[in-house]
mmCIF file with all atom_site columns, C-alpha atoms and ligand atoms in Angstrom:
data_model
loop_
_atom_site.group_PDB
_atom_site.id
_atom_site.type_symbol
_atom_site.label_atom_id
_atom_site.label_alt_id
_atom_site.label_comp_id
_atom_site.label_asym_id
_atom_site.label_entity_id
_atom_site.label_seq_id
_atom_site.pdbx_PDB_ins_code
_atom_site.Cartn_x
_atom_site.Cartn_y
_atom_site.Cartn_z
_atom_site.occupancy
_atom_site.B_iso_or_equiv
_atom_site.pdbx_formal_charge
_atom_site.auth_seq_id
_atom_site.auth_comp_id
_atom_site.auth_asym_id
_atom_site.auth_atom_id
_atom_site.pdbx_PDB_model_num
ATOM   1   C  CA  . MET C 1 1   ? 39.070 127.605 244.195 1.00 0.00 ? 3   MET C CA  1
ATOM   2   C  CA  . THR C 1 2   ? 37.594 125.681 241.302 1.00 0.00 ? 4   THR C CA  1
ATOM   3   C  CA  . ALA C 1 3   ? 38.142 121.927 241.321 1.00 0.00 ? 5   ALA C CA  1
ATOM   4   C  CA  . ALA C 1 4   ? 40.965 120.658 239.134 1.00 0.00 ? 6   ALA C CA  1
ATOM   5   C  CA  . MET C 1 5   ? 40.135 118.910 235.863 1.00 0.00 ? 7   MET C CA  1
ATOM   6   C  CA  . ARG C 1 6   ? 42.236 115.880 234.941 1.00 0.00 ? 8   ARG C CA  1
ATOM   7   C  CA  . ILE C 1 7   ? 43.543 115.055 231.461 1.00 0.00 ? 9   ILE C CA  1
ATOM   8   C  CA  . ALA C 1 8   ? 44.195 111.304 231.357 1.00 0.00 ? 10  ALA C CA  1
ATOM   9   C  CA  . PRO C 1 9   ? 47.580 110.066 230.095 1.00 0.00 ? 11  PRO C CA  1
ATOM   10  C  CA  . ARG C 1 10  ? 48.003 110.414 226.310 1.00 0.00 ? 12  ARG C CA  1
ATOM   11  C  CA  . THR C 1 11  ? 44.773 112.400 225.845 1.00 0.00 ? 13  THR C CA  1
ATOM   12  C  CA  . GLY C 1 12  ? 43.770 116.037 225.357 1.00 0.00 ? 14  GLY C CA  1
ATOM   13  C  CA  . ALA C 1 13  ? 41.057 118.590 226.078 1.00 0.00 ? 15  ALA C CA  1
ATOM   14  C  CA  . ALA C 1 14  ? 39.819 121.958 224.822 1.00 0.00 ? 16  ALA C CA  1
ATOM   15  C  CA  . PHE C 1 15  ? 37.925 124.726 226.613 1.00 0.00 ? 17  PHE C CA  1
ATOM   16  C  CA  . THR C 1 16  ? 37.346 128.461 226.514 1.00 0.00 ? 18  THR C CA  1
ATOM   17  C  CA  . LEU C 1 17  ? 38.810 131.253 228.629 1.00 0.00 ? 19  LEU C CA  1
ATOM   18  C  CA  . ASN C 1 18  ? 37.428 134.745 229.013 1.00 0.00 ? 20  ASN C CA  1
ATOM   19  C  CA  . THR C 1 19  ? 39.675 137.782 229.274 1.00 0.00 ? 21  THR C CA  1
ATOM   20  C  CA  . GLY C 1 20  ? 41.115 137.868 232.780 1.00 0.00 ? 22  GLY C CA  1
ATOM   21  C  CA  . ASP C 1 21  ? 40.556 134.201 233.551 1.00 0.00 ? 23  ASP C CA  1
ATOM   22  C  CA  . ILE C 1 22  ? 43.471 132.404 235.164 1.00 0.00 ? 24  ILE C CA  1
ATOM   23  C  CA  . LEU C 1 23  ? 44.571 128.975 233.895 1.00 0.00 ? 25  LEU C CA  1
ATOM   24  C  CA  . THR C 1 24  ? 46.812 126.865 236.129 1.00 0.00 ? 26  THR C CA  1
ATOM   25  C  CA  . VAL C 1 25  ? 48.341 123.744 234.571 1.00 0.00 ? 27  VAL C CA  1
ATOM   26  C  CA  . ILE C 1 26  ? 49.720 121.270 237.107 1.00 0.00 ? 28  ILE C CA  1
ATOM   27  C  CA  . ASP C 1 27  ? 52.046 118.309 236.640 1.00 0.00 ? 29  ASP C CA  1
ATOM   28  C  CA  . PRO C 1 28  ? 50.598 116.158 239.439 1.00 0.00 ? 30  PRO C CA  1
ATOM   29  C  CA  . GLU C 1 29  ? 53.162 113.334 239.357 1.00 0.00 ? 31  GLU C CA  1
ATOM   30  C  CA  . GLY C 1 30  ? 56.189 115.054 237.817 1.00 0.00 ? 32  GLY C CA  1
ATOM   31  C  CA  . MET C 1 31  ? 58.165 114.725 234.556 1.00 0.00 ? 33  MET C CA  1
ATOM   32  C  CA  . GLN C 1 32  ? 55.084 115.063 232.348 1.00 0.00 ? 34  GLN C CA  1
ATOM   33  C  CA  . VAL C 1 33  ? 54.774 117.428 229.380 1.00 0.00 ? 35  VAL C CA  1
ATOM   34  C  CA  . SER C 1 34  ? 51.545 119.241 228.427 1.00 0.00 ? 36  SER C CA  1
ATOM   35  C  CA  . ASP C 1 35  ? 51.157 120.879 225.006 1.00 0.00 ? 37  ASP C CA  1
ATOM   36  C  CA  . LEU C 1 36  ? 49.196 124.142 225.109 1.00 0.00 ? 38  LEU C CA  1
ATOM   37  C  CA  . LEU C 1 37  ? 47.557 125.853 222.122 1.00 0.00 ? 39  LEU C CA  1
ATOM   38  C  CA  . ALA C 1 38  ? 45.544 129.085 222.206 1.00 0.00 ? 40  ALA C CA  1
ATOM   39  C  CA  . PHE C 1 39  ? 43.328 130.705 219.575 1.00 0.00 ? 41  PHE C CA  1
ATOM   40  C  CA  . ALA C 1 40  ? 41.438 134.010 219.584 1.00 0.00 ? 42  ALA C CA  1
ATOM   41  C  CA  . ARG C 1 41  ? 37.813 133.062 220.137 1.00 0.00 ? 43  ARG C CA  1
ATOM   42  C  CA  . ASN C 1 42  ? 36.396 135.767 217.860 1.00 0.00 ? 44  ASN C CA  1
ATOM   43  C  CA  . ASP C 1 43  ? 38.486 134.515 214.921 1.00 0.00 ? 45  ASP C CA  1
ATOM   44  C  CA  . VAL C 1 44  ? 40.286 131.209 215.393 1.00 0.00 ? 46  VAL C CA  1
ATOM   45  C  CA  . ARG C 1 45  ? 42.598 131.932 212.465 1.00 0.00 ? 47  ARG C CA  1
ATOM   46  C  CA  . GLU C 1 46  ? 44.476 134.018 215.040 1.00 0.00 ? 48  GLU C CA  1
ATOM   47  C  CA  . ALA C 1 47  ? 46.658 131.596 216.999 1.00 0.00 ? 49  ALA C CA  1
ATOM   48  C  CA  . ILE C 1 48  ? 49.574 131.420 219.382 1.00 0.00 ? 50  ILE C CA  1
ATOM   49  C  CA  . SER C 1 49  ? 52.878 131.964 217.533 1.00 0.00 ? 51  SER C CA  1
ATOM   50  C  CA  . ASN C 1 50  ? 56.274 130.818 218.758 1.00 0.00 ? 52  ASN C CA  1
ATOM   51  C  CA  . GLY C 1 51  ? 58.075 133.051 216.244 1.00 0.00 ? 53  GLY C CA  1
ATOM   52  C  CA  . ARG C 1 52  ? 56.229 136.209 217.263 1.00 0.00 ? 54  ARG C CA  1
ATOM   53  C  CA  . THR C 1 53  ? 56.721 135.322 220.920 1.00 0.00 ? 55  THR C CA  1
ATOM   54  C  CA  . PHE C 1 54  ? 60.475 134.738 220.610 1.00 0.00 ? 56  PHE C CA  1
ATOM   55  C  CA  . ASP C 1 55  ? 60.769 137.983 218.637 1.00 0.00 ? 57  ASP C CA  1
ATOM   56  C  CA  . TYR C 1 56  ? 58.907 140.243 221.065 1.00 0.00 ? 58  TYR C CA  1
ATOM   57  C  CA  . GLU C 1 57  ? 60.018 138.552 224.289 1.00 0.00 ? 59  GLU C CA  1
ATOM   58  C  CA  . GLU C 1 58  ? 63.628 138.334 223.011 1.00 0.00 ? 60  GLU C CA  1
ATOM   59  C  CA  . THR C 1 59  ? 64.147 134.875 224.496 1.00 0.00 ? 61  THR C CA  1
ATOM   60  C  CA  . ILE C 1 60  ? 63.255 131.238 223.901 1.00 0.00 ? 62  ILE C CA  1
ATOM   61  C  CA  . ARG C 1 61  ? 63.213 130.605 227.678 1.00 0.00 ? 63  ARG C CA  1
ATOM   62  C  CA  . LEU C 1 62  ? 59.716 131.771 228.593 1.00 0.00 ? 64  LEU C CA  1
ATOM   63  C  CA  . THR C 1 63  ? 58.657 132.052 232.232 1.00 0.00 ? 65  THR C CA  1
ATOM   64  C  CA  . THR C 1 64  ? 56.944 134.383 234.706 1.00 0.00 ? 66  THR C CA  1
ATOM   65  C  CA  . GLY C 1 65  ? 56.419 137.826 233.203 1.00 0.00 ? 67  GLY C CA  1
ATOM   66  C  CA  . ASN C 1 66  ? 56.578 136.714 229.578 1.00 0.00 ? 68  ASN C CA  1
ATOM   67  C  CA  . ILE C 1 67  ? 53.694 137.145 227.135 1.00 0.00 ? 69  ILE C CA  1
ATOM   68  C  CA  . LEU C 1 68  ? 52.590 134.579 224.548 1.00 0.00 ? 70  LEU C CA  1
ATOM   69  C  CA  . TRP C 1 69  ? 51.823 136.428 221.293 1.00 0.00 ? 71  TRP C CA  1
ATOM   70  C  CA  . SER C 1 70  ? 49.626 135.589 218.326 1.00 0.00 ? 72  SER C CA  1
ATOM   71  C  CA  . ASN C 1 71  ? 50.421 135.405 214.618 1.00 0.00 ? 73  ASN C CA  1
ATOM   72  C  CA  . ARG C 1 72  ? 48.686 138.817 214.400 1.00 0.00 ? 74  ARG C CA  1
ATOM   73  C  CA  . SER C 1 73  ? 51.030 140.291 217.037 1.00 0.00 ? 75  SER C CA  1
ATOM   74  C  CA  . LYS C 1 74  ? 48.443 140.467 219.790 1.00 0.00 ? 76  LYS C CA  1
ATOM   75  C  CA  . PRO C 1 75  ? 49.080 139.306 223.361 1.00 0.00 ? 77  PRO C CA  1
ATOM   76  C  CA  . LEU C 1 76  ? 47.069 136.165 224.134 1.00 0.00 ? 78  LEU C CA  1
ATOM   77  C  CA  . LEU C 1 77  ? 48.376 134.947 227.497 1.00 0.00 ? 79  LEU C CA  1
ATOM   78  C  CA  . GLU C 1 78  ? 50.700 136.198 230.227 1.00 0.00 ? 80  GLU C CA  1
ATOM   79  C  CA  . ILE C 1 79  ? 52.677 133.784 232.394 1.00 0.00 ? 81  ILE C CA  1
ATOM   80  C  CA  . ILE C 1 80  ? 52.032 135.008 235.950 1.00 0.00 ? 82  ILE C CA  1
ATOM   81  C  CA  . ALA C 1 81  ? 53.585 132.157 237.956 1.00 0.00 ? 83  ALA C CA  1
ATOM   82  C  CA  . ASP C 1 82  ? 55.885 129.266 237.090 1.00 0.00 ? 84  ASP C CA  1
ATOM   83  C  CA  . SER C 1 83  ? 57.408 126.811 239.566 1.00 0.00 ? 85  SER C CA  1
ATOM   84  C  CA  . VAL C 1 84  ? 59.622 125.109 236.947 1.00 0.00 ? 86  VAL C CA  1
ATOM   85  C  CA  . GLY C 1 85  ? 60.930 127.750 234.528 1.00 0.00 ? 87  GLY C CA  1
ATOM   86  C  CA  . VAL C 1 86  ? 61.767 125.271 231.759 1.00 0.00 ? 88  VAL C CA  1
ATOM   87  C  CA  . HIS C 1 87  ? 59.311 124.884 228.881 1.00 0.00 ? 89  HIS C CA  1
ATOM   88  C  CA  . ASP C 1 88  ? 59.685 124.439 225.129 1.00 0.00 ? 90  ASP C CA  1
ATOM   89  C  CA  . PHE C 1 89  ? 58.217 126.473 222.283 1.00 0.00 ? 91  PHE C CA  1
ATOM   90  C  CA  . LEU C 1 90  ? 60.436 125.141 219.479 1.00 0.00 ? 92  LEU C CA  1
ATOM   91  C  CA  . LEU C 1 91  ? 59.015 121.711 218.691 1.00 0.00 ? 93  LEU C CA  1
ATOM   92  C  CA  . THR C 1 92  ? 55.685 120.772 217.155 1.00 0.00 ? 94  THR C CA  1
ATOM   93  C  CA  . PRO C 1 93  ? 53.151 118.562 218.954 1.00 0.00 ? 95  PRO C CA  1
ATOM   94  C  CA  . CYS C 1 94  ? 54.033 114.865 218.793 1.00 0.00 ? 96  CYS C CA  1
ATOM   95  C  CA  . SER C 1 95  ? 51.983 113.104 216.119 1.00 0.00 ? 97  SER C CA  1
ATOM   96  C  CA  . ILE C 1 96  ? 51.612 109.751 214.401 1.00 0.00 ? 98  ILE C CA  1
ATOM   97  C  CA  . ASP C 1 97  ? 54.454 110.873 212.126 1.00 0.00 ? 99  ASP C CA  1
ATOM   98  C  CA  . THR C 1 98  ? 56.637 111.613 215.154 1.00 0.00 ? 100 THR C CA  1
ATOM   99  C  CA  . PHE C 1 99  ? 56.085 108.054 216.341 1.00 0.00 ? 101 PHE C CA  1
ATOM   100 C  CA  . ARG C 1 100 ? 56.947 106.630 212.916 1.00 0.00 ? 102 ARG C CA  1
ATOM   101 C  CA  . HIS C 1 101 ? 60.101 108.781 212.817 1.00 0.00 ? 103 HIS C CA  1
ATOM   102 C  CA  . PHE C 1 102 ? 61.498 108.271 216.310 1.00 0.00 ? 104 PHE C CA  1
ATOM   103 C  CA  . TYR C 1 103 ? 59.827 105.105 217.578 1.00 0.00 ? 105 TYR C CA  1
ATOM   104 C  CA  . PRO C 1 104 ? 59.394 102.756 214.580 1.00 0.00 ? 106 PRO C CA  1
ATOM   105 C  CA  . ASP C 1 105 ? 59.500 99.736  216.908 1.00 0.00 ? 107 ASP C CA  1
ATOM   106 C  CA  . LYS C 1 106 ? 56.783 101.076 219.224 1.00 0.00 ? 108 LYS C CA  1
ATOM   107 C  CA  . PRO C 1 107 ? 53.004 101.057 218.678 1.00 0.00 ? 109 PRO C CA  1
ATOM   108 C  CA  . GLU C 1 108 ? 51.829 104.059 216.689 1.00 0.00 ? 110 GLU C CA  1
ATOM   109 C  CA  . HIS C 1 109 ? 49.883 106.761 218.509 1.00 0.00 ? 111 HIS C CA  1
ATOM   110 C  CA  . ARG C 1 110 ? 48.156 109.896 217.219 1.00 0.00 ? 112 ARG C CA  1
ATOM   111 C  CA  . GLY C 1 111 ? 50.017 111.887 219.866 1.00 0.00 ? 113 GLY C CA  1
ATOM   112 C  CA  . CYS C 1 112 ? 49.322 115.408 221.083 1.00 0.00 ? 114 CYS C CA  1
ATOM   113 C  CA  . PHE C 1 113 ? 48.597 116.510 217.517 1.00 0.00 ? 115 PHE C CA  1
ATOM   114 C  CA  . GLY C 1 114 ? 45.781 114.000 217.064 1.00 0.00 ? 116 GLY C CA  1
ATOM   115 C  CA  . ASN C 1 115 ? 44.434 114.692 220.541 1.00 0.00 ? 117 ASN C CA  1
ATOM   116 C  CA  . LEU C 1 116 ? 44.460 118.460 219.942 1.00 0.00 ? 118 LEU C CA  1
ATOM   117 C  CA  . ALA C 1 117 ? 42.870 118.082 216.512 1.00 0.00 ? 119 ALA C CA  1
ATOM   118 C  CA  . GLU C 1 118 ? 39.973 116.094 217.944 1.00 0.00 ? 120 GLU C CA  1
ATOM   119 C  CA  . ALA C 1 119 ? 39.467 118.383 220.945 1.00 0.00 ? 121 ALA C CA  1
ATOM   120 C  CA  . LEU C 1 120 ? 39.612 121.586 218.858 1.00 0.00 ? 122 LEU C CA  1
ATOM   121 C  CA  . ALA C 1 121 ? 37.433 120.395 215.952 1.00 0.00 ? 123 ALA C CA  1
ATOM   122 C  CA  . PRO C 1 122 ? 34.167 121.466 217.672 1.00 0.00 ? 124 PRO C CA  1
ATOM   123 C  CA  . PHE C 1 123 ? 35.539 125.032 217.747 1.00 0.00 ? 125 PHE C CA  1
ATOM   124 C  CA  . GLY C 1 124 ? 36.005 125.059 213.984 1.00 0.00 ? 126 GLY C CA  1
ATOM   125 C  CA  . ILE C 1 125 ? 39.783 124.581 214.119 1.00 0.00 ? 127 ILE C CA  1
ATOM   126 C  CA  . ALA C 1 126 ? 41.108 122.195 211.457 1.00 0.00 ? 128 ALA C CA  1
ATOM   127 C  CA  . PRO C 1 127 ? 44.250 120.039 211.836 1.00 0.00 ? 129 PRO C CA  1
ATOM   128 C  CA  . ASP C 1 128 ? 46.193 122.131 209.308 1.00 0.00 ? 130 ASP C CA  1
ATOM   129 C  CA  . ALA C 1 129 ? 45.534 125.215 211.457 1.00 0.00 ? 131 ALA C CA  1
ATOM   130 C  CA  . LEU C 1 130 ? 47.386 123.813 214.492 1.00 0.00 ? 132 LEU C CA  1
ATOM   131 C  CA  . PRO C 1 131 ? 50.602 125.790 215.075 1.00 0.00 ? 133 PRO C CA  1
ATOM   132 C  CA  . CYS C 1 132 ? 53.648 124.892 217.119 1.00 0.00 ? 134 CYS C CA  1
ATOM   133 C  CA  . ALA C 1 133 ? 52.435 124.382 220.702 1.00 0.00 ? 135 ALA C CA  1
ATOM   134 C  CA  . PHE C 1 134 ? 53.826 125.918 223.876 1.00 0.00 ? 136 PHE C CA  1
ATOM   135 C  CA  . ASN C 1 135 ? 55.069 122.685 225.445 1.00 0.00 ? 137 ASN C CA  1
ATOM   136 C  CA  . LEU C 1 136 ? 54.694 123.093 229.186 1.00 0.00 ? 138 LEU C CA  1
ATOM   137 C  CA  . PHE C 1 137 ? 57.398 121.415 231.316 1.00 0.00 ? 139 PHE C CA  1
ATOM   138 C  CA  . MET C 1 138 ? 59.148 120.128 228.159 1.00 0.00 ? 140 MET C CA  1
ATOM   139 C  CA  . ASN C 1 139 ? 62.923 120.207 228.544 1.00 0.00 ? 141 ASN C CA  1
ATOM   140 C  CA  . VAL C 1 140 ? 64.645 120.934 225.229 1.00 0.00 ? 142 VAL C CA  1
ATOM   141 C  CA  . PRO C 1 141 ? 68.091 122.415 225.772 1.00 0.00 ? 143 PRO C CA  1
ATOM   142 C  CA  . VAL C 1 142 ? 69.770 124.113 222.804 1.00 0.00 ? 144 VAL C CA  1
ATOM   143 C  CA  . ALA C 1 143 ? 73.549 123.778 222.534 1.00 0.00 ? 145 ALA C CA  1
ATOM   144 C  CA  . SER C 1 144 ? 74.987 127.280 222.342 1.00 0.00 ? 146 SER C CA  1
ATOM   145 C  CA  . SER C 1 145 ? 77.758 126.389 219.894 1.00 0.00 ? 147 SER C CA  1
ATOM   146 C  CA  . SER C 1 146 ? 76.148 123.928 217.470 1.00 0.00 ? 148 SER C CA  1
ATOM   147 C  CA  . GLY C 1 147 ? 72.485 124.820 217.943 1.00 0.00 ? 149 GLY C CA  1
ATOM   148 C  CA  . ALA C 1 148 ? 71.709 121.132 218.446 1.00 0.00 ? 150 ALA C CA  1
ATOM   149 C  CA  . VAL C 1 149 ? 68.408 120.457 220.225 1.00 0.00 ? 151 VAL C CA  1
ATOM   150 C  CA  . THR C 1 150 ? 67.843 117.487 222.502 1.00 0.00 ? 152 THR C CA  1
ATOM   151 C  CA  . VAL C 1 151 ? 64.725 116.278 224.291 1.00 0.00 ? 153 VAL C CA  1
ATOM   152 C  CA  . LEU C 1 152 ? 65.415 115.466 227.935 1.00 0.00 ? 154 LEU C CA  1
ATOM   153 C  CA  . PRO C 1 153 ? 63.023 114.444 230.739 1.00 0.00 ? 155 PRO C CA  1
ATOM   154 C  CA  . PRO C 1 154 ? 61.135 117.400 232.251 1.00 0.00 ? 156 PRO C CA  1
ATOM   155 C  CA  . LEU C 1 155 ? 62.554 119.050 235.363 1.00 0.00 ? 157 LEU C CA  1
ATOM   156 C  CA  . SER C 1 156 ? 59.050 119.289 236.879 1.00 0.00 ? 158 SER C CA  1
ATOM   157 C  CA  . LYS C 1 157 ? 58.305 117.452 240.115 1.00 0.00 ? 159 LYS C CA  1
ATOM   158 C  CA  . GLY C 1 158 ? 54.901 116.357 241.383 1.00 0.00 ? 160 GLY C CA  1
ATOM   159 C  CA  . GLY C 1 159 ? 52.759 119.426 242.051 1.00 0.00 ? 161 GLY C CA  1
ATOM   160 C  CA  . ASP C 1 160 ? 54.770 121.825 239.910 1.00 0.00 ? 162 ASP C CA  1
ATOM   161 C  CA  . PHE C 1 161 ? 52.650 124.225 237.907 1.00 0.00 ? 163 PHE C CA  1
ATOM   162 C  CA  . ILE C 1 162 ? 52.527 127.147 235.494 1.00 0.00 ? 164 ILE C CA  1
ATOM   163 C  CA  . ARG C 1 163 ? 49.831 129.826 235.709 1.00 0.00 ? 165 ARG C CA  1
ATOM   164 C  CA  . LEU C 1 164 ? 48.682 132.025 232.822 1.00 0.00 ? 166 LEU C CA  1
ATOM   165 C  CA  . ARG C 1 165 ? 46.251 134.905 232.540 1.00 0.00 ? 167 ARG C CA  1
ATOM   166 C  CA  . ALA C 1 166 ? 44.064 135.209 229.437 1.00 0.00 ? 168 ALA C CA  1
ATOM   167 C  CA  . LEU C 1 167 ? 44.594 138.618 227.820 1.00 0.00 ? 169 LEU C CA  1
ATOM   168 C  CA  . THR C 1 168 ? 41.736 138.118 225.368 1.00 0.00 ? 170 THR C CA  1
ATOM   169 C  CA  . ASP C 1 169 ? 38.877 135.629 224.913 1.00 0.00 ? 171 ASP C CA  1
ATOM   170 C  CA  . LEU C 1 170 ? 40.434 132.308 223.938 1.00 0.00 ? 172 LEU C CA  1
ATOM   171 C  CA  . VAL C 1 171 ? 39.936 128.734 222.868 1.00 0.00 ? 173 VAL C CA  1
ATOM   172 C  CA  . VAL C 1 172 ? 42.627 126.629 224.540 1.00 0.00 ? 174 VAL C CA  1
ATOM   173 C  CA  . GLY C 1 173 ? 43.804 123.115 223.731 1.00 0.00 ? 175 GLY C CA  1
ATOM   174 C  CA  . LEU C 1 174 ? 45.783 121.159 226.330 1.00 0.00 ? 176 LEU C CA  1
ATOM   175 C  CA  . THR C 1 175 ? 47.253 117.639 226.407 1.00 0.00 ? 177 THR C CA  1
ATOM   176 C  CA  . ALA C 1 176 ? 49.002 115.087 228.548 1.00 0.00 ? 178 ALA C CA  1
ATOM   177 C  CA  . CYS C 1 177 ? 51.828 114.357 226.107 1.00 0.00 ? 179 CYS C CA  1
ATOM   178 C  CA  . SER C 1 178 ? 52.164 110.937 224.492 1.00 0.00 ? 180 SER C CA  1
ATOM   179 C  CA  . ALA C 1 179 ? 55.841 110.851 223.447 1.00 0.00 ? 181 ALA C CA  1
ATOM   180 C  CA  . TYR C 1 180 ? 58.383 108.706 225.257 1.00 0.00 ? 182 TYR C CA  1
ATOM   181 C  CA  . ALA C 1 181 ? 61.400 111.019 225.251 1.00 0.00 ? 183 ALA C CA  1
ATOM   182 C  CA  . SER C 1 182 ? 59.432 114.088 226.343 1.00 0.00 ? 184 SER C CA  1
ATOM   183 C  CA  . ASN C 1 183 ? 58.196 112.454 229.532 1.00 0.00 ? 185 ASN C CA  1
ATOM   184 C  CA  . GLY C 1 184 ? 61.078 110.313 230.756 1.00 0.00 ? 186 GLY C CA  1
ATOM   185 C  CA  . GLY C 1 185 ? 59.576 107.149 229.235 1.00 0.00 ? 187 GLY C CA  1
ATOM   186 C  CA  . THR C 1 186 ? 56.268 106.989 231.124 1.00 0.00 ? 188 THR C CA  1
ATOM   187 C  CA  . PHE C 1 187 ? 52.904 108.670 230.618 1.00 0.00 ? 189 PHE C CA  1
ATOM   188 C  CA  . LYS C 1 188 ? 51.121 110.522 233.389 1.00 0.00 ? 190 LYS C CA  1
ATOM   189 C  CA  . PRO C 1 189 ? 48.050 112.754 233.684 1.00 0.00 ? 191 PRO C CA  1
ATOM   190 C  CA  . ILE C 1 190 ? 47.932 116.554 233.646 1.00 0.00 ? 192 ILE C CA  1
ATOM   191 C  CA  . ASP C 1 191 ? 45.636 118.612 235.874 1.00 0.00 ? 193 ASP C CA  1
ATOM   192 C  CA  . TYR C 1 192 ? 44.323 122.099 235.197 1.00 0.00 ? 194 TYR C CA  1
ATOM   193 C  CA  . VAL C 1 193 ? 42.247 124.667 237.016 1.00 0.00 ? 195 VAL C CA  1
ATOM   194 C  CA  . VAL C 1 194 ? 40.417 127.644 235.510 1.00 0.00 ? 196 VAL C CA  1
ATOM   195 C  CA  . ASP C 1 195 ? 39.701 130.490 237.893 1.00 0.00 ? 197 ASP C CA  1
ATOM   196 C  CA  . ARG C 1 196 ? 37.147 132.818 236.408 1.00 0.00 ? 198 ARG C CA  1
ATOM   197 C  CA  . HIS C 1 197 ? 38.753 136.182 237.174 1.00 0.00 ? 199 HIS C CA  1
ATOM   198 C  CA  . GLY C 1 198 ? 40.448 134.344 240.043 1.00 0.00 ? 200 GLY C CA  1
ATOM   199 C  CA  . PRO C 1 199 ? 41.428 136.583 242.958 1.00 0.00 ? 201 PRO C CA  1
ATOM   200 C  CA  . ASP C 1 200 ? 44.238 134.385 244.291 1.00 0.00 ? 202 ASP C CA  1
ATOM   201 C  CA  . GLN C 1 201 ? 46.889 134.988 241.670 1.00 0.00 ? 203 GLN C CA  1
ATOM   202 C  CA  . GLY C 1 202 ? 50.313 133.752 242.651 1.00 0.00 ? 204 GLY C CA  1
ATOM   203 C  CA  . SER C 1 203 ? 49.209 131.273 245.303 1.00 0.00 ? 205 SER C CA  1
ATOM   204 C  CA  . ARG C 1 204 ? 49.830 127.555 245.029 1.00 0.00 ? 206 ARG C CA  1
ATOM   205 C  CA  . PRO C 1 205 ? 46.986 125.522 243.506 1.00 0.00 ? 207 PRO C CA  1
HETATM 206 ZN ZN1 . LIG J 2 .   ? 53.169 115.217 222.837 1.00 0.00 ? 25  LIG J ZN1 1
#
C-alpha cells in the first residue's frame, strides 16, 4: 500500500491518475469536506460534469457503483467503495466570493476555488475552466417539497473514506475545504492514497 499524502487544512493539491489507478480519499479526523475535480489528461477541456452525471446516473446521491461523467459524456471515475454515502455535487467550490457572501465578518480566504486554480495551473487548466466540484463528504440535503438546499456538517467520522477508480487518464484536483459551514466550523486535513492499478480494491485504507 502506498503511503498516504496529506493535504493541510484549507489547501489543495493536483496530481495525475492513469487508467485503472485507484484513488482513496480519507477524512482522517471527521467532518471535513474535500472538493474533487477531474479532467481528461489528453485534453483538459474535457472535465467532470455534475449535470451529465445526474442525468446518466439518475440520482444526485452518488455512492458506490456510480460513475462520474464528463461534459463530453465519457466516464471518468467509478466510485468503488464509500464508507459515508453522503456527498454533494450541486454546489461550486468555495471561493473568495463565497466568503464575502456568507461570511462578511470573517477574514477572506481564496477557498477551494483558489486552491484548485493554483494547483491545476501547471496542467494548463485556467480558473474559468473549473467546473462544479464533486464535494466529498459534503452534506447538502435538498428539501423534497421546496427544493431548498442547506449545508450541514459532514456525516463522516475519522477514518471514513471514498475510493474511486480512474476510467481514463486524468488530472485530479483535491482540497481540504476552507468554508465554515461545510466542515462544522473547524478546518482539518484530508489524506489521499493512489494505488497504481492497486490490487486491494474494497479493503480499508
Ligand atoms: Zn471549499
